[in-house]
Tab-separated table of N, CA, C and O in Angstrom:
chain	number	residue	atom	x	y	z
A	1486	MET	N	-17.537	-31.435	3.926
A	1486	MET	CA	-17.950	-30.113	3.497
A	1486	MET	C	-19.378	-29.879	3.966
A	1486	MET	O	-20.241	-30.715	3.800
A	1487	GLU	N	-19.622	-28.709	4.530
A	1487	GLU	CA	-20.955	-28.377	4.988
A	1487	GLU	C	-21.887	-28.132	3.810
A	1487	GLU	O	-21.492	-27.585	2.787
A	1488	THR	N	-23.118	-28.543	3.963
A	1488	THR	CA	-24.109	-28.308	2.920
A	1488	THR	C	-24.355	-26.815	2.786
A	1488	THR	O	-24.440	-26.099	3.762
A	1489	GLY	N	-24.453	-26.367	1.544
A	1489	GLY	CA	-24.748	-24.965	1.296
A	1489	GLY	C	-23.529	-24.068	1.228
A	1489	GLY	O	-23.633	-22.895	0.951
A	1490	LYS	N	-22.377	-24.588	1.504
A	1490	LYS	CA	-21.155	-23.784	1.435
A	1490	LYS	C	-20.430	-24.092	0.132
A	1490	LYS	O	-20.369	-25.224	-0.301
A	1491	THR	N	-19.883	-23.077	-0.477
A	1491	THR	CA	-19.125	-23.285	-1.698
A	1491	THR	C	-17.702	-23.677	-1.360
A	1491	THR	O	-17.246	-23.505	-0.234
A	1492	ARG	N	-16.995	-24.181	-2.343
A	1492	ARG	CA	-15.595	-24.557	-2.145
A	1492	ARG	C	-14.788	-23.371	-1.631
A	1492	ARG	O	-13.953	-23.510	-0.757
A	1493	ASN	N	-15.063	-22.191	-2.141
A	1493	ASN	CA	-14.310	-21.007	-1.745
A	1493	ASN	C	-14.527	-20.637	-0.290
A	1493	ASN	O	-13.655	-20.081	0.346
A	1494	GLU	N	-15.691	-20.923	0.235
A	1494	GLU	CA	-15.987	-20.589	1.618
A	1494	GLU	C	-15.401	-21.610	2.585
A	1494	GLU	O	-15.127	-21.285	3.724
A	1495	THR	N	-15.212	-22.840	2.138
A	1495	THR	CA	-14.737	-23.881	3.038
A	1495	THR	C	-13.257	-24.172	2.900
A	1495	THR	O	-12.611	-24.526	3.868
A	1496	ASP	N	-12.702	-23.996	1.731
A	1496	ASP	CA	-11.290	-24.293	1.509
A	1496	ASP	C	-10.484	-23.004	1.450
A	1496	ASP	O	-9.783	-22.737	0.485
A	1497	THR	N	-10.561	-22.217	2.484
A	1497	THR	CA	-9.940	-20.905	2.457
A	1497	THR	C	-8.433	-20.965	2.278
A	1497	THR	O	-7.842	-20.047	1.747
A	1498	GLY	N	-7.807	-22.033	2.685
A	1498	GLY	CA	-6.368	-22.135	2.552
A	1498	GLY	C	-5.916	-22.533	1.162
A	1498	GLY	O	-4.756	-22.360	0.805
A	1499	THR	N	-6.811	-23.066	0.334
A	1499	THR	CA	-6.412	-23.554	-0.970
A	1499	THR	C	-6.822	-22.639	-2.114
A	1499	THR	O	-6.363	-22.807	-3.215
A	1500	ARG	N	-7.661	-21.691	-1.858
A	1500	ARG	CA	-8.120	-20.809	-2.926
A	1500	ARG	C	-8.262	-19.394	-2.395
A	1500	ARG	O	-8.827	-19.176	-1.334
A	1501	GLU	N	-7.767	-18.433	-3.145
A	1501	GLU	CA	-7.815	-17.060	-2.685
A	1501	GLU	C	-9.210	-16.473	-2.820
A	1501	GLU	O	-10.013	-16.906	-3.632
A	1502	GLY	N	-9.478	-15.461	-2.019
A	1502	GLY	CA	-10.750	-14.783	-2.077
A	1502	GLY	C	-10.864	-13.929	-3.325
A	1502	GLY	O	-9.880	-13.672	-4.021
A	1503	LEU	N	-12.054	-13.471	-3.590
A	1503	LEU	CA	-12.320	-12.677	-4.787
A	1503	LEU	C	-11.483	-11.401	-4.819
A	1503	LEU	O	-10.837	-11.102	-5.826
A	1504	LEU	N	-11.481	-10.648	-3.734
A	1504	LEU	CA	-10.707	-9.406	-3.722
A	1504	LEU	C	-9.222	-9.673	-3.896
A	1504	LEU	O	-8.534	-8.949	-4.617
A	1505	GLU	N	-8.731	-10.708	-3.249
A	1505	GLU	CA	-7.323	-11.067	-3.373
A	1505	GLU	C	-6.990	-11.477	-4.803
A	1505	GLU	O	-5.936	-11.136	-5.338
A	1506	ARG	N	-7.911	-12.191	-5.420
A	1506	ARG	CA	-7.721	-12.641	-6.808
A	1506	ARG	C	-7.643	-11.447	-7.763
A	1506	ARG	O	-6.753	-11.367	-8.611
A	1507	ILE	N	-8.561	-10.517	-7.606
A	1507	ILE	CA	-8.569	-9.329	-8.459
A	1507	ILE	C	-7.298	-8.516	-8.225
A	1507	ILE	O	-6.636	-8.096	-9.183
A	1508	ALA	N	-6.953	-8.294	-6.962
A	1508	ALA	CA	-5.758	-7.513	-6.643
A	1508	ALA	C	-4.505	-8.163	-7.210
A	1508	ALA	O	-3.641	-7.482	-7.773
A	1509	SER	N	-4.415	-9.465	-7.084
A	1509	SER	CA	-3.253	-10.192	-7.599
A	1509	SER	C	-3.133	-10.035	-9.108
A	1509	SER	O	-2.056	-9.748	-9.635
A	1510	GLU	N	-4.245	-10.205	-9.809
A	1510	GLU	CA	-4.220	-10.103	-11.269
A	1510	GLU	C	-3.968	-8.674	-11.746
A	1510	GLU	O	-3.426	-8.464	-12.823
A	1511	LEU	N	-4.350	-7.687	-10.932
A	1511	LEU	CA	-4.088	-6.289	-11.271
A	1511	LEU	C	-2.677	-5.866	-10.889
A	1511	LEU	O	-2.213	-4.810	-11.311
A	1512	GLY	N	-2.024	-6.686	-10.067
A	1512	GLY	CA	-0.686	-6.341	-9.607
A	1512	GLY	C	-0.684	-5.366	-8.446
A	1512	GLY	O	0.305	-4.674	-8.202
A	1513	CYS	N	-1.790	-5.318	-7.700
A	1513	CYS	CA	-1.886	-4.427	-6.543
A	1513	CYS	C	-1.124	-5.032	-5.360
A	1513	CYS	O	-1.221	-6.233	-5.103
A	1514	MET	N	-0.402	-4.195	-4.646
A	1514	MET	CA	0.327	-4.663	-3.480
A	1514	MET	C	-0.622	-4.851	-2.289
A	1514	MET	O	-0.457	-5.751	-1.486
A	1515	TYR	N	-1.624	-3.990	-2.197
A	1515	TYR	CA	-2.575	-4.027	-1.082
A	1515	TYR	C	-4.000	-4.051	-1.613
A	1515	TYR	O	-4.281	-3.494	-2.673
A	1516	LEU	N	-4.907	-4.649	-0.839
A	1516	LEU	CA	-6.315	-4.669	-1.243
A	1516	LEU	C	-6.868	-3.254	-1.381
A	1516	LEU	O	-7.683	-2.985	-2.261
A	1517	SER	N	-6.422	-2.356	-0.536
A	1517	SER	CA	-6.931	-0.982	-0.593
A	1517	SER	C	-6.609	-0.307	-1.928
A	1517	SER	O	-7.270	0.653	-2.314
A	1518	ASP	N	-5.618	-0.829	-2.656
A	1518	ASP	CA	-5.296	-0.282	-3.978
A	1518	ASP	C	-6.426	-0.505	-4.976
A	1518	ASP	O	-6.508	0.193	-5.986
A	1519	LEU	N	-7.302	-1.454	-4.698
A	1519	LEU	CA	-8.422	-1.719	-5.597
A	1519	LEU	C	-9.359	-0.527	-5.698
A	1519	LEU	O	-9.949	-0.280	-6.741
A	1520	ARG	N	-9.500	0.201	-4.619
A	1520	ARG	CA	-10.420	1.346	-4.616
A	1520	ARG	C	-9.990	2.416	-5.591
A	1520	ARG	O	-10.813	3.089	-6.178
A	1521	GLY	N	-8.711	2.576	-5.812
A	1521	GLY	CA	-8.229	3.577	-6.748
A	1521	GLY	C	-8.126	3.070	-8.169
A	1521	GLY	O	-7.788	3.808	-9.079
A	1522	SER	N	-8.457	1.793	-8.368
A	1522	SER	CA	-8.308	1.195	-9.697
A	1522	SER	C	-9.588	1.189	-10.508
A	1522	SER	O	-9.587	0.772	-11.647
A	1523	THR	N	-10.695	1.625	-9.934
A	1523	THR	CA	-11.954	1.578	-10.675
A	1523	THR	C	-11.879	2.478	-11.890
A	1523	THR	O	-11.223	3.510	-11.886
A	1524	GLY	N	-12.557	2.079	-12.941
A	1524	GLY	CA	-12.572	2.847	-14.169
A	1524	GLY	C	-11.507	2.427	-15.161
A	1524	GLY	O	-11.513	2.865	-16.299
A	1525	LYS	N	-10.612	1.585	-14.752
A	1525	LYS	CA	-9.561	1.140	-15.657
A	1525	LYS	C	-10.029	-0.074	-16.433
A	1525	LYS	O	-10.656	-0.977	-15.899
A	1526	ALA	N	-9.707	-0.087	-17.704
A	1526	ALA	CA	-10.161	-1.158	-18.592
A	1526	ALA	C	-9.669	-2.525	-18.133
A	1526	ALA	O	-10.406	-3.507	-18.191
A	1527	ARG	N	-8.441	-2.614	-17.668
A	1527	ARG	CA	-7.893	-3.900	-17.228
A	1527	ARG	C	-8.684	-4.472	-16.044
A	1527	ARG	O	-8.930	-5.657	-15.973
A	1528	PHE	N	-9.076	-3.619	-15.129
A	1528	PHE	CA	-9.870	-4.029	-13.965
A	1528	PHE	C	-11.152	-4.700	-14.450
A	1528	PHE	O	-11.520	-5.780	-13.991
A	1529	ARG	N	-11.805	-4.069	-15.413
A	1529	ARG	CA	-13.064	-4.593	-15.952
A	1529	ARG	C	-12.865	-5.938	-16.632
A	1529	ARG	O	-13.668	-6.854	-16.468
A	1530	VAL	N	-11.802	-6.075	-17.391
A	1530	VAL	CA	-11.513	-7.329	-18.084
A	1530	VAL	C	-11.264	-8.449	-17.079
A	1530	VAL	O	-11.768	-9.562	-17.233
A	1531	ILE	N	-10.511	-8.155	-16.036
A	1531	ILE	CA	-10.205	-9.167	-15.024
A	1531	ILE	C	-11.483	-9.652	-14.354
A	1531	ILE	O	-11.706	-10.851	-14.213
A	1532	VAL	N	-12.328	-8.728	-13.935
A	1532	VAL	CA	-13.585	-9.117	-13.277
A	1532	VAL	C	-14.481	-9.872	-14.263
A	1532	VAL	O	-15.096	-10.871	-13.902
A	1533	SER	N	-14.527	-9.432	-15.507
A	1533	SER	CA	-15.345	-10.105	-16.526
A	1533	SER	C	-14.930	-11.559	-16.710
A	1533	SER	O	-15.768	-12.425	-16.961
A	1534	ASP	N	-13.634	-11.822	-16.595
A	1534	ASP	CA	-13.115	-13.171	-16.812
A	1534	ASP	C	-13.326	-14.124	-15.640
A	1534	ASP	O	-13.111	-15.324	-15.772
A	1535	ILE	N	-13.735	-13.613	-14.500
A	1535	ILE	CA	-13.970	-14.464	-13.328
A	1535	ILE	C	-15.397	-15.002	-13.393
A	1535	ILE	O	-16.349	-14.223	-13.387
A	1536	PRO	N	-15.559	-16.319	-13.447
A	1536	PRO	CA	-16.918	-16.875	-13.463
A	1536	PRO	C	-17.660	-16.526	-12.167
A	1536	PRO	O	-17.103	-16.681	-11.070
A	1537	ALA	N	-18.868	-16.032	-12.297
A	1537	ALA	CA	-19.658	-15.648	-11.123
A	1537	ALA	C	-19.817	-16.818	-10.158
A	1537	ALA	O	-19.819	-16.621	-8.942
A	1538	ILE	N	-19.922	-18.029	-10.682
A	1538	ILE	CA	-20.139	-19.202	-9.825
A	1538	ILE	C	-18.917	-19.583	-8.987
A	1538	ILE	O	-19.022	-20.407	-8.095
A	1539	ASP	N	-17.776	-18.952	-9.257
A	1539	ASP	CA	-16.585	-19.229	-8.452
A	1539	ASP	C	-16.718	-18.715	-7.024
A	1539	ASP	O	-15.993	-19.150	-6.135
A	1540	TYR	N	-17.628	-17.763	-6.804
A	1540	TYR	CA	-17.808	-17.164	-5.484
A	1540	TYR	C	-19.296	-17.024	-5.178
A	1540	TYR	O	-20.119	-16.895	-6.077
A	1541	SER	N	-19.619	-17.010	-3.916
A	1541	SER	CA	-21.012	-16.881	-3.495
A	1541	SER	C	-21.522	-15.469	-3.750
A	1541	SER	O	-20.741	-14.525	-3.931
A	1542	VAL	N	-22.829	-15.328	-3.726
A	1542	VAL	CA	-23.439	-14.012	-3.915
A	1542	VAL	C	-22.953	-13.056	-2.826
A	1542	VAL	O	-22.691	-11.884	-3.084
A	1543	LYS	N	-22.790	-13.536	-1.613
A	1543	LYS	CA	-22.310	-12.690	-0.500
A	1543	LYS	C	-20.907	-12.168	-0.781
A	1543	LYS	O	-20.609	-11.002	-0.518
A	1544	VAL	N	-20.044	-13.006	-1.315
A	1544	VAL	CA	-18.675	-12.586	-1.625
A	1544	VAL	C	-18.689	-11.501	-2.700
A	1544	VAL	O	-17.976	-10.498	-2.596
A	1545	TRP	N	-19.515	-11.663	-3.727
A	1545	TRP	CA	-19.634	-10.639	-4.775
A	1545	TRP	C	-20.194	-9.342	-4.204
A	1545	TRP	O	-19.739	-8.252	-4.538
A	1546	GLN	N	-21.222	-9.440	-3.346
A	1546	GLN	CA	-21.804	-8.245	-2.720
A	1546	GLN	C	-20.758	-7.527	-1.880
A	1546	GLN	O	-20.667	-6.293	-1.919
A	1547	ASP	N	-19.980	-8.285	-1.120
A	1547	ASP	CA	-18.932	-7.687	-0.288
A	1547	ASP	C	-17.875	-6.995	-1.145
A	1547	ASP	O	-17.375	-5.930	-0.796
A	1548	ALA	N	-17.537	-7.595	-2.275
A	1548	ALA	CA	-16.560	-6.993	-3.187
A	1548	ALA	C	-17.101	-5.689	-3.759
A	1548	ALA	O	-16.377	-4.684	-3.841
A	1549	LEU	N	-18.359	-5.699	-4.155
A	1549	LEU	CA	-19.000	-4.491	-4.665
A	1549	LEU	C	-18.924	-3.377	-3.623
A	1549	LEU	O	-18.542	-2.244	-3.931
A	1550	TYR	N	-19.255	-3.718	-2.391
A	1550	TYR	CA	-19.230	-2.722	-1.318
A	1550	TYR	C	-17.810	-2.227	-1.057
A	1550	TYR	O	-17.569	-1.028	-0.934
A	1551	TYR	N	-16.855	-3.141	-1.000
A	1551	TYR	CA	-15.473	-2.764	-0.701
A	1551	TYR	C	-14.896	-1.850	-1.788
A	1551	TYR	O	-14.231	-0.865	-1.484
A	1552	ILE	N	-15.163	-2.172	-3.018
A	1552	ILE	CA	-14.569	-1.431	-4.130
A	1552	ILE	C	-15.302	-0.127	-4.419
A	1552	ILE	O	-14.687	0.889	-4.706
A	1553	THR	N	-16.630	-0.143	-4.337
A	1553	THR	CA	-17.411	1.025	-4.751
A	1553	THR	C	-18.112	1.770	-3.617
A	1553	THR	O	-18.538	2.898	-3.800
A	1554	GLY	N	-18.300	1.105	-2.492
A	1554	GLY	CA	-19.051	1.707	-1.397
A	1554	GLY	C	-20.552	1.527	-1.538
A	1554	GLY	O	-21.328	2.019	-0.729
A	1555	ILE	N	-20.973	0.788	-2.570
A	1555	ILE	CA	-22.391	0.546	-2.818
A	1555	ILE	C	-22.801	-0.744	-2.113
A	1555	ILE	O	-22.214	-1.799	-2.346
A	1556	GLU	N	-23.819	-0.637	-1.271
A	1556	GLU	CA	-24.298	-1.806	-0.536
A	1556	GLU	C	-25.662	-2.215	-1.083
A	1556	GLU	O	-26.639	-1.477	-0.946
A	1557	GLU	N	-25.702	-3.370	-1.730
A	1557	GLU	CA	-26.941	-3.894	-2.307
A	1557	GLU	C	-27.009	-5.386	-2.043
A	1557	GLU	O	-25.988	-6.037	-1.831
A	1558	ASN	N	-28.212	-5.919	-2.102
A	1558	ASN	CA	-28.418	-7.358	-1.981
A	1558	ASN	C	-28.915	-7.892	-3.316
A	1558	ASN	O	-29.743	-7.259	-3.970
A	1559	PHE	N	-28.415	-9.056	-3.681
A	1559	PHE	CA	-28.759	-9.680	-4.948
A	1559	PHE	C	-29.212	-11.110	-4.717
A	1559	PHE	O	-28.858	-11.723	-3.712
A	1560	SER	N	-29.946	-11.636	-5.673
A	1560	SER	CA	-30.416	-13.020	-5.605
A	1560	SER	C	-29.359	-14.001	-6.085
A	1560	SER	O	-29.318	-15.139	-5.643
A	1561	THR	N	-28.524	-13.541	-7.022
A	1561	THR	CA	-27.520	-14.435	-7.594
A	1561	THR	C	-26.154	-13.754	-7.635
A	1561	THR	O	-26.053	-12.521	-7.650
A	1562	ALA	N	-25.131	-14.578	-7.702
A	1562	ALA	CA	-23.767	-14.075	-7.838
A	1562	ALA	C	-23.604	-13.332	-9.161
A	1562	ALA	O	-22.912	-12.313	-9.226
A	1563	GLU	N	-24.240	-13.823	-10.200
A	1563	GLU	CA	-24.149	-13.170	-11.514
A	1563	GLU	C	-24.694	-11.747	-11.480
A	1563	GLU	O	-24.110	-10.827	-12.069
A	1564	GLN	N	-25.795	-11.535	-10.781
A	1564	GLN	CA	-26.360	-10.190	-10.663
A	1564	GLN	C	-25.390	-9.254	-9.942
A	1564	GLN	O	-25.193	-8.110	-10.361
A	1565	ALA	N	-24.791	-9.735	-8.876
A	1565	ALA	CA	-23.844	-8.920	-8.115
A	1565	ALA	C	-22.604	-8.617	-8.950
A	1565	ALA	O	-22.101	-7.488	-8.940
A	1566	LYS	N	-22.123	-9.610	-9.685
A	1566	LYS	CA	-20.963	-9.406	-10.554
A	1566	LYS	C	-21.278	-8.344	-11.607
A	1566	LYS	O	-20.464	-7.452	-11.860
A	1567	GLN	N	-22.440	-8.428	-12.225
A	1567	GLN	CA	-22.817	-7.469	-13.253
A	1567	GLN	C	-22.907	-6.052	-12.698
A	1567	GLN	O	-22.507	-5.095	-13.352
A	1568	ARG	N	-23.414	-5.912	-11.482
A	1568	ARG	CA	-23.488	-4.582	-10.855
A	1568	ARG	C	-22.079	-4.034	-10.619
A	1568	ARG	O	-21.808	-2.867	-10.852
A	1569	LEU	N	-21.168	-4.895	-10.183
A	1569	LEU	CA	-19.784	-4.463	-9.999
A	1569	LEU	C	-19.200	-3.994	-11.330
A	1569	LEU	O	-18.571	-2.936	-11.410
A	1570	LEU	N	-19.445	-4.747	-12.384
A	1570	LEU	CA	-18.928	-4.365	-13.705
A	1570	LEU	C	-19.492	-3.024	-14.159
A	1570	LEU	O	-18.792	-2.250	-14.818
A	1571	GLU	N	-20.746	-2.745	-13.824
A	1571	GLU	CA	-21.357	-1.471	-14.190
A	1571	GLU	C	-20.628	-0.278	-13.567
A	1571	GLU	O	-20.648	0.822	-14.122
A	1572	HIS	N	-20.001	-0.514	-12.426
A	1572	HIS	CA	-19.362	0.580	-11.684
A	1572	HIS	C	-17.859	0.651	-11.893
A	1572	HIS	O	-17.185	1.471	-11.277
A	1573	LEU	N	-17.337	-0.180	-12.765
A	1573	LEU	CA	-15.903	-0.146	-13.033
A	1573	LEU	C	-15.608	0.703	-14.247
A	1573	LEU	O	-16.378	0.840	-15.136
C-alpha cells in the first residue's frame, strides 16, 4: 500500500466509492439519481451514518460537488461531510 493513500483509494475492487455507497443505500439505479434526491430525510440519514474517515477529504469534496454543484476545499473529511449535510 502506498503511503498516504487510504484503503478506499487503493482497494478499489473491494470497497465501493462514496457516491456508489450512497446511491446503493438510497436504492438509486444510477449515480445521476443522487442529484434529484437532495432534501430528502433518508439521504441525510445515510450520509450522517457514513464515518468521515472512511473516505479521503478529496472524495468527500468530489461528492459535494457532484451532488450539489458546490466546489470547495476543506482541510478534513469531516468538514467536507458536514458541508454536504448542510446542503441536503
